[in-house]
Structure formats: structure tokens, C-alpha cells
Amino acid sequence: MRSTYIIMLFCLAGFGTWGQTQDFSWYQSDQPFETRANQLVSAMTTEEKISQLSSDSPAIPRLGIPEYNWWNEALHGIARNGKATIFPQAIGLAATFDPVLAERVATAISTEARAKFNVSQSIDNRGKYAGLTFWTPNVNIFRDPRWGRGQETYGEDPYLTAKMGVAFVQGLQGDDPKYLKSAACAKHYAVHSGPEALRHHFDVSPSPKDLYETYLPAFEALVREADVKGVMGAYNAVYGDPSCSSEFLLKELLRDQWGFDGYVVSDCGALGDIMRGHKKVATLEEAAALALKAGVNLNCGYTYGSLAQALDQGLIDESLIDQRLKQLYMIRFELGLFDTADTNPYANYSADHIHSDAHVALAKEVAQKSIVLLKNKEEVLPLDRNMKNLYVTGPFAASVDVLMGNYYGISSNMVTVLEGVADKVSPGTSLNYRMGAMAFQPDINPLNWAPNVAAQTEAVVCVLGISADMEGEEVDAIASPDKGDRKNLKLPQNQIDYFLKLAEKKIGPLILVIASGSPVSLEGLEEHADAILQMWYPGEQGGNALADVLFGEVSPSGHLPITFPKNIEQLPAYDSYDMAGRTYKYMTAEPMYPFGFGLSYSSIDFSTPVANLKKIKEGQELKISIDVANTGDRDIEEVIQVYLLPKDKTKGLPMYTLLDFQRVALAAQSKQRLTLSFDSEDFDYVGADGKTTWVKGQYEIKVANALPSSRSLALGAKAAETVKIQLH
């Protein structure tokens, strides 16, 4: 069987006939992967070894090694590689507060990945975006809402990010004891969240507290809990050393302390930045040597093409090349790329798995659960699907672009808001549509009848927002002079003007739907909207999901994974990585909408919580029992959140810390008992020196369905009675 596989491999790769091959020991699937990797690397010449350290690794015909391109993306579905199911953008997935759902999404993605890989192999497509090594997920902290790539993250909280990220990695990598389904990669390591325009030379020196409390926990969790197989080094420097040549980040923390045993890849072009951007060295040979020594296995870019010269100059030795290459080939062996189909449980996935009905249904479910209801004045939502007339308008009502965000695949089943509403509303309802306003520039025609239609309909659904044209990566967002980042949090002025005209003309409820991957300031707009829904970039089923929410087939259950400020003036300087004044933990200004906030079509009540301890010592476990009741007449899902609040505000501790969250399903007029358990380590804080410490004193634990701030409660959130504890 093994010989048959090699013959097939050579024919597919165009390597010639069997007579030109030999019986390669690294194809013996009964041998340990490490043994096979050692044998394979030992058989290579120096030139061949160096060639395999680049992301576009060429074939080595004489050794039976096909070409392999490591670069692939799967942020919210297989990206840039043709037909695939497009799930909601990562920030929308985070709004579900549902790690189980995140793992289901990633499992569907890895299933499609295997199917696409198998089909790609059959037509000898081995190029970029056709492999099984995904540079996903992005677990950077969305510390500032201006960052264009924040849409790729799971929000501003390290705990939520870690939980969602771990689940996503587990879904991508599968649960087979021997083989990887695909290989995930945690990025961008580390302390990376803009500004995009400065990323190639920016140096970040966070306080030890901020580093270990905010910027590193998700990466550590993905390594320790999910055994993520890849880590991508960031463009920026940390404490003066470029991330991709930092022995502190890549050796001391990642491998020595956390026990990482996978591969490290540079962000694309980042190794060249060691010389050009950060000016750490004078030559590419020196840059390549620094990166290799620090622990970068794989170069996305061309700098490792200088490793031969670095070797000649004595900057590195060949044993280091061997070590880095063996770590790379361990991944390829774990993916089963050198084994026969009968040994690999994923090798026979067919094209039927790609964009299957089950995956499309899952995309719709995630979109439904990601939508956040921010306002519902006098319960104008849900709408009656049998209303006489309805007006859908706005520059993104019929837009496919806002369904996708960035890093997206291609689907033949994209459902816009207009299409979703048209399919959901009664056939007898008079449904009208006009774009009403251009997305990012003033209307060409000064005579615009669109606002006047609002005076003729029972309700108006207006879809405003931004898109990847306004926020994204440095190279993507051409509409922004700041290269991907947002200059402010407002909507484009023409959209604001149009909405205000609608508000003047309307005779019924005006429902504002916001499409974005980051917070939008609604100052001057919020008071004119009767209801507000945040739909993010909801994926291919976004229109159907929103229609289900609008007409009450599903109660909204998303919650904000990031604080929505009132305006940009509430934010610290964008290029400061100091967490003071940032996120729900340290922001003292009153936001427009707090972290964790989200309304539903029902109401809940909490019982008085009961705790087993009031005084807690290190090593003890705290248990809290509490009932949550749905007091309304609609079935809902609710996100129950648990926060720790210190009574002493002088010790530099966060004002709030998210300890736990649970998504619970509650039928109408039902209740559910929750038992919340916390180890004493859950109450540890990170001190000014970056070390975890037990801080004695008085604390409060609050169980709520949003950040339990006065602003949340004023907006309609609910919180249980406070549990008072003492750490001693």
C-alpha cells in the first residue's frame, strides 16, 4: 500500500515514474512522526533544507516531497479559496458568548477544509490557500475600537477571548489521537492591535501588569489548553526587540514557560522589518539569523532566502536549521500528508461537505445569536410580519459586502437584509426599498425622494454602517488615509444626514440596523431610533438571521464583546498600549453601551444568590447557587455573566473582572438553577510587577446579564443581589 501511495504521489506531482524513485523510510506510517521527521531532514541537502523554511515550500522530487504552501486562512470560514460557508465575522461570533458554538463553527470549517484539500490534491492544486495550515484565530485584544482589524478578534476581554479561542482551535484541529484535522495558529504574538500604519516599525513597551493581565493570557491559554500547533509573530517590536526575533517572547515565554511544541511563523514580511522597519540589524542575513535563533521556523516572505549567506558568515550553524525544520515537518506528518488515505480518518472527506445544508444552517444560527438588541423603545420589536407596508432602506440594506467583513470565502447563497426581509414578511405586505444614501460619499443626485417614503409606511428598517472598505488591515482599507484604522467612531456624514431625514419624515417606528466590525458612535442618532440592532458582519445568512429577529421568530441574544464609547474623545491615545482608561475594566467615562450588554424580547429575574463561603483562603473553592427566571412570554437564550469587583479602589485593581459566563436557554415562564464554582486562583490579580498575586480584602461578586454598571442597569440590564466575600 505504501509503495502504491508513493507512485500516486509522484504521478500527481509530476515527479516521473516509479523507476526514478526509491522506498523512502519517512513514508512508513507505522514509525513515530519524530523518527520520520529526523530521517527526512537528514536526507536533505543544505539548500533543500533552507527552501523548506519558507511558507511557499517547493517540491523536492528526489525525496518524494511535494510542494506545500503553508499560508491559508479560516477566520470565519475557508477564505480566499473559492466556495465555502461564510460564517459571521469573529467579533460577531464573540457576541454569542458561546464557546460550544465556536467549536461547532470551527469543526464545520475544518470539515470543509479537509474536503477542499482532498479535491485540491486530486487536481494538483498545491498553491496558496489550498493547504491545511490555517493562520487563525486572531486572539489579540481589541483594546481600542479604532483598530481596523479588531473585527477579527473576540473582543476586549482576555477571559472571553481565551475561551472562544481555545474552542475554535479545538474545532479546527479535531480530536483524533494521532492526526490533526487541520493546524490552527494563534496570531499576532504579541501586544499587537494597531496602529496599522505604524506596525512595521512600532515598538510597544507595556507595563508588566498590562502585559500579563491583558495581552498574553489568550495566547497562553491556546498553547496550554488547546495545544495550538502554530503561533504567528507580529510585525511590531516589544521592549525594543522585534516580535519575530524576541527570545523573551519566542523562547522564554512561549517554549520554555508555556511548553509550546509547534511551529512559529512570521507575519508576512515581518522578518524584513527586523532590518528595514525596526533597524535592529544592518543586513537581511543578520535578520534571518536573529529570527532563526529566537525560534521562527517558517518565513512568510523572502528573508530566509538569506540563510545560506548567514550560514557562510557563521551567524548560524546547520544544526539549528535542522532543529527548526524538524519542528515544521512534525506538523506535516501530524496532518497525515505523508500517509496513505486508509490510515487517516480525514483523508476521504468529499466535496459534499463543502457548503452543506447543515453548515448553512449553522451559519444562520450563529448570525441569529450574534445580533445584539441595543434599544427597543416601547417594545416596537418584533414587527408584525402581516403589517400593511414596510420600508427597507439604507446603503447596506441590499449589500453583500457587509455580510462578509474581511478574510472571507465565496458563497452562492448570500442573503442580504432586503432579501431576508422580503422572504419573511407576508406576501400581502407592500414592501418598498430604496438605497437612500451612498455608503461613503454624498449622493450624486441632489433630488432624493427616499426620505419621503418613510412618511408612507408603518415602519422603517434602515441599514447603516461601515464595511471592510472603512476598517481592515493596512493593505485592505483603501478608503482610510490611516491605512485600515478608523479616524473616528462616527458613521459617514451622508449616512447620518439621511437617517436624520428619515427621522423627520417617519410616521411609525424607525429601526436602525448597524453593520460594522467595531463600535459605532450613535451620538445624535440614538434618540431618533425606536429600536437599534447591531448585526456586525453576519455572514452569508445575515439577511435571514436579521429577519428572524426583526419578526420575532428568534429573540435577540447577542451581547457586546467590546465597550461602545459615546465618542472618540472618551478614548486614550490610540498609539498608547497602557490599559488605563481602556475597556470595561479601566474605563471611567460613561459609555454609550457597556461591555456584555444586550437586550431580548423578554425579561429575566434573579433569585438571591447563595454562597458556601464568605471568607475565602487560598486553596478553597467558592460555590454560588442562583436561579435565573424568564418572566416573559417568549422563549429566549440569555448570557449570564459573573464579575468580581474590589471594594478598595486604591490598589490599581480593575474595576470589574469577568470571572465566568454561561449561555442558557430559558423557555417562557421558566427558570433554571445555576451553580457557579470558582477556585481561589480565579480571584488572583496581576500585580505591578507582572506576577500573579492574592490580594486580600473585601470584594463583591455580581451575577448579571451585562456589565453590572449603573449605565447597564439604566439601559435595562438585570443584576442579582451582590455576593460579598473577603479574601484573607
XYZ file of C-alpha atoms in Angstrom:
728
model
C 0.000 0.000 0.000
C 2.807 2.429 0.902
C 4.554 1.902 -2.433
C 1.272 2.426 -4.244
C 0.833 5.722 -2.424
C 4.298 6.909 -3.432
C 3.679 6.043 -7.069
C 0.418 8.003 -6.946
C 2.134 10.921 -5.222
C 4.850 11.129 -7.844
C 2.375 10.980 -10.691
C 0.269 13.748 -9.166
C 3.281 15.927 -8.526
C 4.793 15.319 -11.931
C 7.906 13.718 -10.500
C 8.228 10.956 -13.088
C 7.742 7.224 -12.944
C 8.283 4.705 -10.193
C 11.579 3.649 -11.714
C 13.024 7.012 -10.722
C 12.038 6.720 -7.047
C 13.115 4.774 -4.040
C 11.463 3.331 -0.953
C 11.577 6.345 1.360
C 11.631 5.446 5.058
C 9.691 8.589 6.041
C 6.627 7.133 4.314
C 6.468 4.263 6.809
C 3.322 5.186 8.707
C 3.996 2.682 11.487
C 7.013 4.692 12.618
C 6.793 7.622 15.079
C 6.425 11.036 13.474
C 9.588 12.288 15.151
C 11.626 9.426 13.723
C 10.284 10.085 10.244
C 10.931 13.829 10.515
C 14.519 13.177 11.564
C 15.043 10.771 8.678
C 13.588 13.167 6.136
C 15.556 16.204 7.262
C 18.756 14.170 7.417
C 18.307 13.209 3.778
C 18.135 16.833 2.588
C 20.941 18.993 1.327
C 21.535 22.345 2.991
C 19.949 24.140 0.070
C 16.870 21.921 0.255
C 16.526 22.487 3.990
C 16.583 26.251 3.595
C 13.986 26.083 0.823
C 11.574 24.346 3.208
C 11.715 27.147 5.777
C 9.621 29.463 3.573
C 5.830 29.389 3.533
C 5.789 28.512 -0.162
C 7.896 25.367 0.271
C 8.918 23.919 -3.114
C 8.862 20.250 -4.047
C 11.916 18.054 -3.605
C 11.299 15.403 -6.263
C 14.272 13.211 -5.430
C 12.924 12.722 -1.889
C 9.278 12.338 -2.846
C 8.302 15.611 -1.189
C 5.507 17.536 -2.946
C 5.330 21.307 -2.786
C 3.354 22.745 0.083
C 2.141 26.275 0.744
C 1.602 26.928 4.442
C -0.460 30.090 4.019
C -4.166 29.549 4.474
C -6.912 31.460 6.275
C -10.085 30.365 8.058
C -11.141 33.307 10.212
C -14.874 32.737 9.763
C -14.895 30.101 7.055
C -12.369 28.945 4.478
C -11.047 32.182 2.987
C -9.700 33.120 -0.426
C -10.131 29.646 -1.851
C -13.438 29.541 -3.644
C -16.716 28.080 -2.469
C -17.140 27.825 1.295
C -19.654 28.559 4.009
C -19.268 32.138 5.238
C -19.946 32.362 8.957
C -20.300 35.635 10.902
C -17.091 37.583 11.397
C -15.097 36.693 14.534
C -16.340 39.696 16.515
C -19.902 38.536 15.805
C -19.069 35.026 16.969
C -17.680 36.574 20.159
C -21.019 38.347 20.673
C -22.652 34.940 21.133
C -20.576 34.347 24.285
C -20.817 30.660 23.346
C -17.595 28.600 23.195
C -19.554 25.457 22.340
C -20.957 27.222 19.302
C -17.468 28.472 18.404
C -16.168 24.897 18.410
C -19.080 23.787 16.225
C -18.240 26.537 13.733
C -14.557 25.619 13.673
C -15.445 21.939 13.297
C -17.558 22.770 10.255
C -14.722 24.879 8.840
C -12.141 22.114 9.303
C -14.511 19.612 7.701
C -14.803 21.852 4.651
C -11.038 22.351 4.776
C -10.347 18.633 4.561
C -12.859 18.222 1.758
C -11.365 21.124 -0.187
C -7.854 19.832 0.423
C -8.729 16.394 -0.867
C -10.305 17.820 -4.004
C -7.412 20.246 -4.492
C -4.916 17.394 -4.297
C -6.831 15.474 -6.955
C -6.261 18.322 -9.439
C -2.721 19.006 -8.200
C -3.611 22.391 -6.713
C -0.930 22.907 -4.074
C -0.756 26.697 -4.108
C -1.551 29.425 -1.618
C -4.793 28.932 0.364
C -5.044 25.256 -0.643
C -3.333 23.718 2.394
C -4.363 22.664 5.884
C -2.311 25.078 7.998
C -4.622 27.926 8.941
C -3.286 31.206 10.288
C -6.307 31.515 12.535
C -7.515 32.582 15.127
C -6.619 36.191 15.898
C -6.544 36.430 19.695
C -5.160 39.937 20.008
C -7.090 42.110 22.441
C -9.393 44.693 20.863
C -8.066 47.392 23.204
C -9.102 50.373 21.063
C -12.197 50.473 18.818
C -10.302 52.391 16.141
C -8.237 49.338 15.222
C -9.327 48.153 11.797
C -8.524 44.512 12.489
C -10.473 44.373 15.738
C -13.263 42.731 13.749
C -11.046 39.631 13.522
C -10.818 39.265 17.299
C -13.074 38.070 20.102
C -13.289 41.492 21.704
C -11.682 43.391 24.548
C -11.688 40.853 27.367
C -8.810 38.351 27.802
C -11.009 35.734 29.505
C -13.685 35.776 26.809
C -11.005 35.795 24.110
C -9.270 32.800 25.672
C -12.472 30.775 25.986
C -13.601 31.455 22.423
C -10.092 30.989 21.032
C -9.491 27.664 22.774
C -12.814 26.326 21.491
C -12.067 27.489 17.957
C -8.645 25.835 17.937
C -10.116 22.586 19.208
C -12.663 22.604 16.399
C -10.023 23.302 13.760
C -7.556 20.681 14.962
C -10.033 17.888 15.679
C -9.944 15.171 18.302
C -8.171 12.286 16.577
C -5.441 10.916 18.873
C -2.897 10.708 16.044
C -3.752 13.071 13.217
C -4.598 16.750 13.032
C -7.729 17.625 11.115
C -6.079 20.947 10.317
C -3.489 23.041 12.135
C -4.554 26.270 13.851
C -2.267 29.244 14.509
C -2.578 31.874 17.258
C -1.819 35.368 15.993
C -0.391 38.021 16.231
C 2.092 37.331 19.002
C 2.312 39.661 20.810
C 0.942 43.005 22.073
C -0.434 43.819 18.656
C -3.526 45.907 17.959
C -2.537 48.864 15.823
C -1.964 51.447 14.644
C -1.913 49.649 11.300
C 0.090 52.389 9.599
C 2.922 52.033 12.145
C 3.043 48.279 12.542
C 6.270 47.695 10.600
C 8.369 49.811 12.950
C 6.245 50.355 16.064
C 7.806 49.445 19.431
C 5.500 48.609 22.341
C 6.674 48.662 25.956
C 3.631 47.763 28.045
C 3.816 47.692 31.810
C 4.418 44.203 33.221
C 0.888 44.340 34.641
C -0.714 45.098 31.279
C 1.434 42.514 29.504
C 0.444 39.626 31.744
C -3.083 40.750 32.609
C -4.271 41.774 29.156
C -2.020 40.948 26.238
C -0.716 37.424 26.931
C -3.455 35.340 28.657
C -5.255 34.262 25.473
C -2.027 33.136 23.814
C -1.051 31.168 26.898
C -4.486 29.534 27.046
C -4.336 28.463 23.402
C -0.937 26.873 23.994
C -1.622 25.210 27.340
C -5.301 24.275 26.945
C -5.788 23.799 23.200
C -2.288 22.672 22.147
C -2.398 25.091 19.232
C 0.089 23.966 16.584
C 1.134 27.352 15.255
C 1.948 30.814 16.575
C 2.456 33.819 14.317
C 4.910 36.503 15.345
C 3.686 40.075 14.992
C 5.177 42.949 12.997
C 5.722 45.248 15.966
C 8.550 45.184 18.459
C 8.085 44.543 22.173
C 10.522 46.115 24.637
C 12.820 47.065 21.779
C 13.025 43.641 20.141
C 11.019 42.823 17.002
C 8.438 40.193 17.925
C 9.855 37.752 15.386
C 13.356 37.939 16.863
C 12.442 38.269 20.526
C 13.940 35.480 22.603
C 11.840 36.725 25.511
C 8.605 36.100 23.586
C 9.533 33.100 21.457
C 11.861 31.167 23.739
C 11.499 32.215 27.365
C 7.711 32.557 27.395
C 6.365 30.507 24.512
C 8.524 27.396 24.578
C 10.210 27.310 27.992
C 7.383 28.519 30.260
C 4.262 27.538 28.324
C 5.637 24.352 26.740
C 4.756 25.175 23.133
C 5.883 22.391 20.771
C 4.517 23.580 17.435
C 5.846 25.905 14.760
C 6.350 29.671 14.743
C 5.645 31.596 11.544
C 6.450 35.222 10.873
C 3.728 37.594 9.810
C 4.252 38.190 6.124
C 7.278 40.381 5.570
C 7.950 40.758 9.297
C 11.462 39.335 9.103
C 12.432 42.024 6.611
C 11.142 44.569 9.123
C 13.845 43.477 11.569
C 16.245 45.302 9.266
C 14.136 47.836 7.362
C 11.479 48.887 9.869
C 12.990 48.301 13.291
C 16.577 48.784 12.087
C 17.732 46.186 14.557
C 20.394 44.885 12.154
C 22.118 46.094 9.014
C 21.607 43.104 6.697
C 18.985 40.525 5.795
C 21.455 37.785 6.716
C 21.581 39.134 10.247
C 17.790 39.480 10.348
C 17.333 35.885 9.211
C 19.846 34.637 11.779
C 18.200 36.548 14.637
C 14.763 35.143 13.764
C 16.007 31.581 13.403
C 17.849 31.740 16.722
C 14.826 33.204 18.520
C 12.614 30.388 17.264
C 10.915 31.316 13.967
C 10.527 28.107 11.951
C 8.730 29.478 8.930
C 9.192 32.693 6.999
C 6.231 34.194 5.210
C 8.314 36.378 2.947
C 11.781 36.177 1.454
C 14.241 36.874 4.266
C 15.057 33.224 4.893
C 16.428 33.163 1.365
C 19.471 34.779 3.026
C 20.059 31.882 5.412
C 22.699 30.348 3.125
C 24.742 33.537 3.382
C 24.102 33.679 7.138
C 25.443 30.138 7.365
C 28.520 31.058 5.336
C 29.120 34.071 7.587
C 28.977 31.933 10.725
C 25.869 33.671 12.077
C 24.108 30.298 12.486
C 25.017 26.640 12.183
C 23.261 23.896 10.257
C 22.142 22.055 13.378
C 19.839 24.998 14.170
C 18.360 24.802 10.675
C 17.769 21.084 11.244
C 16.033 21.743 14.553
C 13.670 24.365 13.140
C 12.892 22.252 10.072
C 12.108 19.117 12.085
C 9.536 21.109 14.062
C 7.937 22.140 10.784
C 7.829 18.641 9.371
C 6.259 17.324 12.550
C 3.197 19.389 11.615
C 3.088 17.965 8.090
C 3.374 14.440 9.452
C 0.661 15.099 12.052
C -1.586 16.280 9.225
C -1.039 12.918 7.558
C 0.478 14.418 4.436
C 2.913 11.522 4.071
C 0.493 8.705 4.906
C -1.996 6.702 2.897
C -5.672 7.508 2.937
C -6.580 4.316 4.786
C -4.630 5.435 7.887
C -6.001 8.990 8.073
C -9.627 9.462 9.211
C -9.859 12.792 7.353
C -8.429 11.735 4.009
C -11.714 10.689 2.416
C -13.857 13.748 3.074
C -15.697 14.521 -0.165
C -16.830 17.750 -1.811
C -20.335 17.121 -0.449
C -19.116 18.534 2.862
C -18.392 21.939 1.318
C -21.192 24.437 1.916
C -23.506 21.671 3.053
C -27.070 22.360 4.193
C -26.006 21.669 7.766
C -23.220 24.244 7.578
C -25.501 26.857 6.033
C -27.993 26.247 8.845
C -25.178 26.659 11.352
C -24.154 29.962 9.756
C -27.718 31.168 10.204
C -27.818 30.024 13.832
C -24.597 31.835 14.663
C -25.803 35.014 12.967
C -29.068 34.876 14.913
C -27.222 34.509 18.213
C -24.708 37.243 17.391
C -27.215 40.047 16.781
C -27.358 42.486 19.704
C -30.516 44.400 20.560
C -29.315 47.732 21.944
C -32.619 49.577 22.177
C -36.287 48.645 21.963
C -38.394 51.661 22.890
C -41.897 50.700 23.935
C -41.196 47.200 22.577
C -41.643 48.189 18.942
C -39.820 44.985 18.058
C -40.652 42.391 16.997
C -42.514 43.647 13.961
C -45.729 42.114 12.722
C -44.976 40.163 9.541
C -48.551 40.890 8.418
C -48.172 44.664 8.533
C -49.660 46.521 5.597
C -46.468 48.194 4.435
C -42.794 48.295 5.311
C -39.839 50.330 4.110
C -36.325 48.860 3.986
C -33.643 51.399 3.168
C -30.054 52.432 3.714
C -26.794 51.970 1.801
C -26.256 48.465 3.194
C -29.785 47.084 3.067
C -29.022 45.276 -0.182
C -25.263 44.982 0.285
C -23.337 41.738 0.091
C -20.103 43.438 1.232
C -21.297 43.963 4.795
C -22.143 40.299 5.150
C -18.516 39.260 4.752
C -16.151 41.556 6.647
C -12.555 40.584 5.801
C -10.807 37.234 5.232
C -13.865 35.706 3.582
C -14.732 32.870 1.253
C -17.159 32.756 -1.640
C -20.747 31.590 -1.421
C -23.500 31.314 -3.977
C -26.066 31.796 -1.239
C -25.503 35.311 0.121
C -28.675 36.686 1.722
C -28.858 40.453 2.175
C -31.088 42.180 4.696
C -33.513 43.161 1.967
C -33.723 39.593 0.686
C -34.183 38.208 4.176
C -36.994 40.628 4.965
C -38.663 40.045 1.598
C -38.706 36.320 2.237
C -40.014 36.680 5.798
C -42.689 39.368 5.532
C -46.203 38.432 4.447
C -46.701 38.225 0.673
C -49.555 40.660 1.197
C -47.341 43.346 2.730
C -46.329 46.223 0.496
C -42.551 46.192 0.787
C -40.627 49.174 -0.538
C -36.880 49.631 -0.930
C -34.561 52.497 -1.806
C -30.870 52.783 -1.067
C -31.415 56.354 0.083
C -27.772 57.255 0.570
C -24.384 56.312 -0.785
C -22.204 54.407 1.659
C -19.189 56.682 1.942
C -19.781 59.812 -0.121
C -22.534 62.377 -0.740
C -25.331 61.375 -3.089
C -24.779 62.249 -6.722
C -28.431 63.207 -7.245
C -29.430 66.154 -5.018
C -33.131 65.323 -5.518
C -33.686 62.376 -3.178
C -37.225 61.111 -2.680
C -36.090 58.253 -0.421
C -36.660 60.041 2.937
C -40.239 60.842 1.972
C -41.134 57.156 1.646
C -40.833 56.926 5.441
C -43.959 59.064 5.693
C -45.952 56.429 3.814
C -45.108 53.231 5.716
C -45.896 51.660 9.074
C -42.246 51.034 9.912
C -38.798 51.765 8.537
C -35.796 49.447 8.725
C -32.669 51.474 7.940
C -29.377 49.617 7.496
C -26.333 51.822 8.027
C -22.745 51.104 8.940
C -19.289 50.644 7.560
C -17.511 47.812 5.774
C -14.053 46.441 5.109
C -13.600 49.497 2.876
C -13.542 51.584 6.051
C -11.864 49.225 8.512
C -9.410 46.431 7.959
C -5.772 45.590 7.523
C -3.146 48.082 6.445
C -3.262 46.826 2.867
C -7.041 46.425 2.620
C -8.912 49.523 3.691
C -8.247 51.968 0.863
C -10.908 54.428 1.994
C -8.960 55.380 5.108
C -5.825 57.534 4.913
C -4.716 55.855 8.145
C -4.386 52.516 6.345
C -7.108 50.355 7.765
C -7.824 52.066 11.062
C -10.785 54.325 11.755
C -10.188 58.037 12.272
C -13.299 58.344 14.411
C -16.221 56.228 15.519
C -18.947 58.073 13.646
C -20.837 56.897 10.614
C -20.062 58.723 7.358
C -21.794 62.088 7.410
C -24.025 61.327 4.436
C -25.434 58.322 6.297
C -26.040 60.439 9.392
C -27.810 63.112 7.315
C -30.022 60.527 5.633
C -31.036 58.905 8.904
C -31.982 62.260 10.400
C -34.154 62.997 7.358
C -35.881 59.654 7.827
C -36.486 60.551 11.469
C -38.162 63.794 10.378
C -40.482 62.060 7.921
C -41.341 58.778 9.664
C -44.829 58.083 10.951
C -44.090 54.705 12.509
C -41.175 53.046 14.273
C -37.704 53.690 12.878
C -35.458 50.656 13.353
C -31.749 51.290 12.977
C -29.573 48.317 11.988
C -25.812 48.802 12.246
C -23.393 46.711 10.215
C -19.814 47.006 11.429
C -16.915 45.082 12.891
C -16.328 47.610 15.651
C -18.212 50.114 17.814
C -20.072 52.908 16.065
C -20.810 56.162 17.875
C -24.522 56.856 17.872
C -24.432 60.300 19.448
C -27.128 62.383 17.810
C -28.767 59.283 16.297
C -29.724 57.082 19.239
C -32.532 59.319 20.431
C -34.160 59.276 16.983
C -34.244 55.482 16.692
C -37.057 53.470 18.212
C -35.003 50.290 18.094
C -31.339 49.586 17.397
C -29.770 46.298 16.326
C -26.047 45.616 15.945
C -25.624 42.881 13.336
C -21.798 43.029 12.847
C -20.681 41.381 9.588
C -23.126 38.479 9.866
C -22.007 36.089 7.129
C -23.903 34.649 4.209
C -27.124 34.061 6.175
C -27.126 37.515 7.738
C -30.273 38.679 5.985
C -32.281 35.643 7.040
C -30.993 35.851 10.606
C -31.838 39.532 10.929
C -35.308 38.962 9.502
C -35.890 36.183 12.041
C -35.035 38.650 14.801
C -36.999 41.556 13.331
C -40.176 39.497 13.086
C -39.780 37.642 16.350
C -39.099 34.115 15.209
C -35.949 34.337 17.302
C -35.337 36.580 20.287
C -32.066 38.523 20.054
C -29.461 37.075 22.390
C -26.118 38.609 21.415
C -24.117 40.645 23.924
C -21.394 43.180 23.266
C -17.856 41.737 23.461
C -16.484 45.266 23.446
C -17.470 48.576 25.058
C -19.225 51.054 22.764
C -17.944 54.544 23.693
C -20.065 57.620 23.114
C -17.332 59.284 21.088
C -13.640 59.223 20.330
C -12.952 61.832 22.999
C -13.562 59.151 25.624
C -10.578 57.133 24.377
C -6.914 57.383 25.360
C -4.319 57.995 22.666
C -4.538 55.254 20.064
C -0.808 54.533 19.996
C -0.663 54.051 23.773
C -0.800 50.443 24.960
C -1.380 51.498 28.560
C -4.699 49.963 29.640
C -5.597 52.912 31.879
C -8.934 54.297 30.701
C -9.492 51.345 28.351
C -12.113 48.593 28.180
C -14.736 47.895 30.782
C -12.007 47.131 33.321
C -10.497 50.592 33.465
C -12.752 52.999 31.541
C -14.198 55.582 33.935
C -16.202 57.596 31.384
C -19.807 56.523 30.871
C -20.062 54.606 27.580
C -22.906 54.571 25.126
C -23.297 50.798 25.618
C -21.308 48.780 28.169
C -19.430 45.528 27.635
C -21.686 42.486 27.888
C -24.868 44.477 27.200
C -27.704 43.114 25.099
C -31.492 43.092 25.383
C -34.002 40.389 24.455
C -37.726 40.196 23.751
C -38.392 39.006 27.288
C -37.286 39.864 30.809
C -35.398 37.931 33.451
C -35.158 37.938 37.205
C -32.536 36.524 39.527
C -33.093 34.865 42.876
C -30.978 35.810 45.852
C -27.625 34.099 45.300
C -26.413 31.661 47.949
C -22.662 31.227 48.546
C -20.979 28.460 50.529
C -18.282 30.808 51.836
C -17.975 34.433 52.830
C -14.327 34.329 53.851
C -12.029 32.610 51.390
C -8.487 31.416 51.854
C -6.100 30.329 49.133
C -6.898 26.771 48.105
C -10.603 26.993 48.918
C -13.457 26.721 46.404
C -16.358 29.162 46.282
C -19.730 27.920 45.061
C -22.675 30.166 44.287
C -26.184 28.896 43.540
C -28.679 31.159 41.830
C -31.932 30.836 39.898
C -32.491 32.781 36.704
C -36.099 33.092 35.577
C -37.635 34.090 32.256
C -40.622 36.143 33.378
C -41.898 36.864 29.878
C -43.949 35.017 27.301
C -41.199 34.323 24.752
C -38.536 31.642 24.717
C -35.096 33.200 24.929
C -31.418 32.494 25.312
C -29.580 34.669 27.794
C -25.914 35.190 28.623
C -25.360 35.143 32.362
C -22.167 36.922 33.380
C -20.246 36.904 36.662
C -17.993 39.804 37.689
C -15.578 40.429 40.536
C -15.438 43.952 41.970
C -12.863 45.101 44.555
C -14.134 47.369 47.318
C -10.730 49.023 47.659
C -10.277 51.252 44.599
C -6.762 52.372 45.573
C -4.747 49.251 44.722
C -4.765 49.615 40.945
C -7.113 46.659 40.502
C -9.606 46.503 37.620
C -12.994 47.972 38.494
C -14.577 44.803 37.098
C -13.209 41.408 36.103
C -15.248 38.874 34.142
C -14.980 35.602 36.077
C -17.400 33.421 34.147
C -20.249 33.430 31.650
C -22.879 30.929 30.600
C -25.377 30.978 27.765
C -28.636 29.476 28.992
C -31.864 28.625 27.169
C -34.987 29.690 29.028
C -38.487 28.789 27.896
C -41.210 31.323 28.583
C -42.191 31.463 32.260
C -39.429 29.044 33.253
C -36.391 29.195 35.487
C -33.055 27.445 35.722
C -30.711 26.944 38.630
C -27.065 27.727 38.017
C -24.220 26.522 40.190
C -21.113 28.645 39.750
C -17.802 27.304 41.036
C -14.573 29.242 41.479
C -11.143 28.103 42.596
C -9.167 30.544 44.683
C -6.883 31.081 41.654
C -9.839 32.690 39.882
C -9.521 35.610 42.281
C -5.827 36.189 41.635
C -4.738 39.524 40.255
C -1.688 40.578 38.271
C 0.463 42.964 40.239
C 2.520 45.895 39.026
C 5.493 43.564 38.607
C 3.534 41.286 36.293
C 3.334 38.465 38.819
C 0.081 36.839 39.846
C -0.801 37.663 43.426
C -3.501 37.100 46.027
C -4.831 40.477 47.133
C -6.538 40.328 50.496
C -9.578 42.483 51.100
C -13.296 42.964 50.586
C -14.860 42.113 47.235
C -18.252 41.869 45.586
C -19.399 39.245 43.116
C -22.201 40.294 40.824
C -24.250 37.991 38.626
C -25.923 39.878 35.786
C -26.791 39.770 32.092
C -24.394 42.635 31.296
C -21.587 44.519 32.948
C -23.304 45.393 36.256
C -22.676 49.120 35.953
C -25.171 51.884 36.560
C -25.230 52.548 32.817
C -26.173 48.938 32.033
C -28.955 48.933 34.603
C -30.306 52.238 33.281
C -30.462 50.696 29.806
C -32.453 47.706 31.009
C -29.916 45.113 32.136
C -30.622 42.998 35.214
C -28.322 42.071 38.094
C -28.738 39.831 41.114
C -28.126 40.883 44.688
C -24.453 41.274 45.485
C -22.443 38.428 46.991
C -19.950 39.912 49.439
C -16.760 37.997 50.092
C -13.479 38.545 51.870
C -10.169 37.210 50.631
C -7.846 36.596 53.569
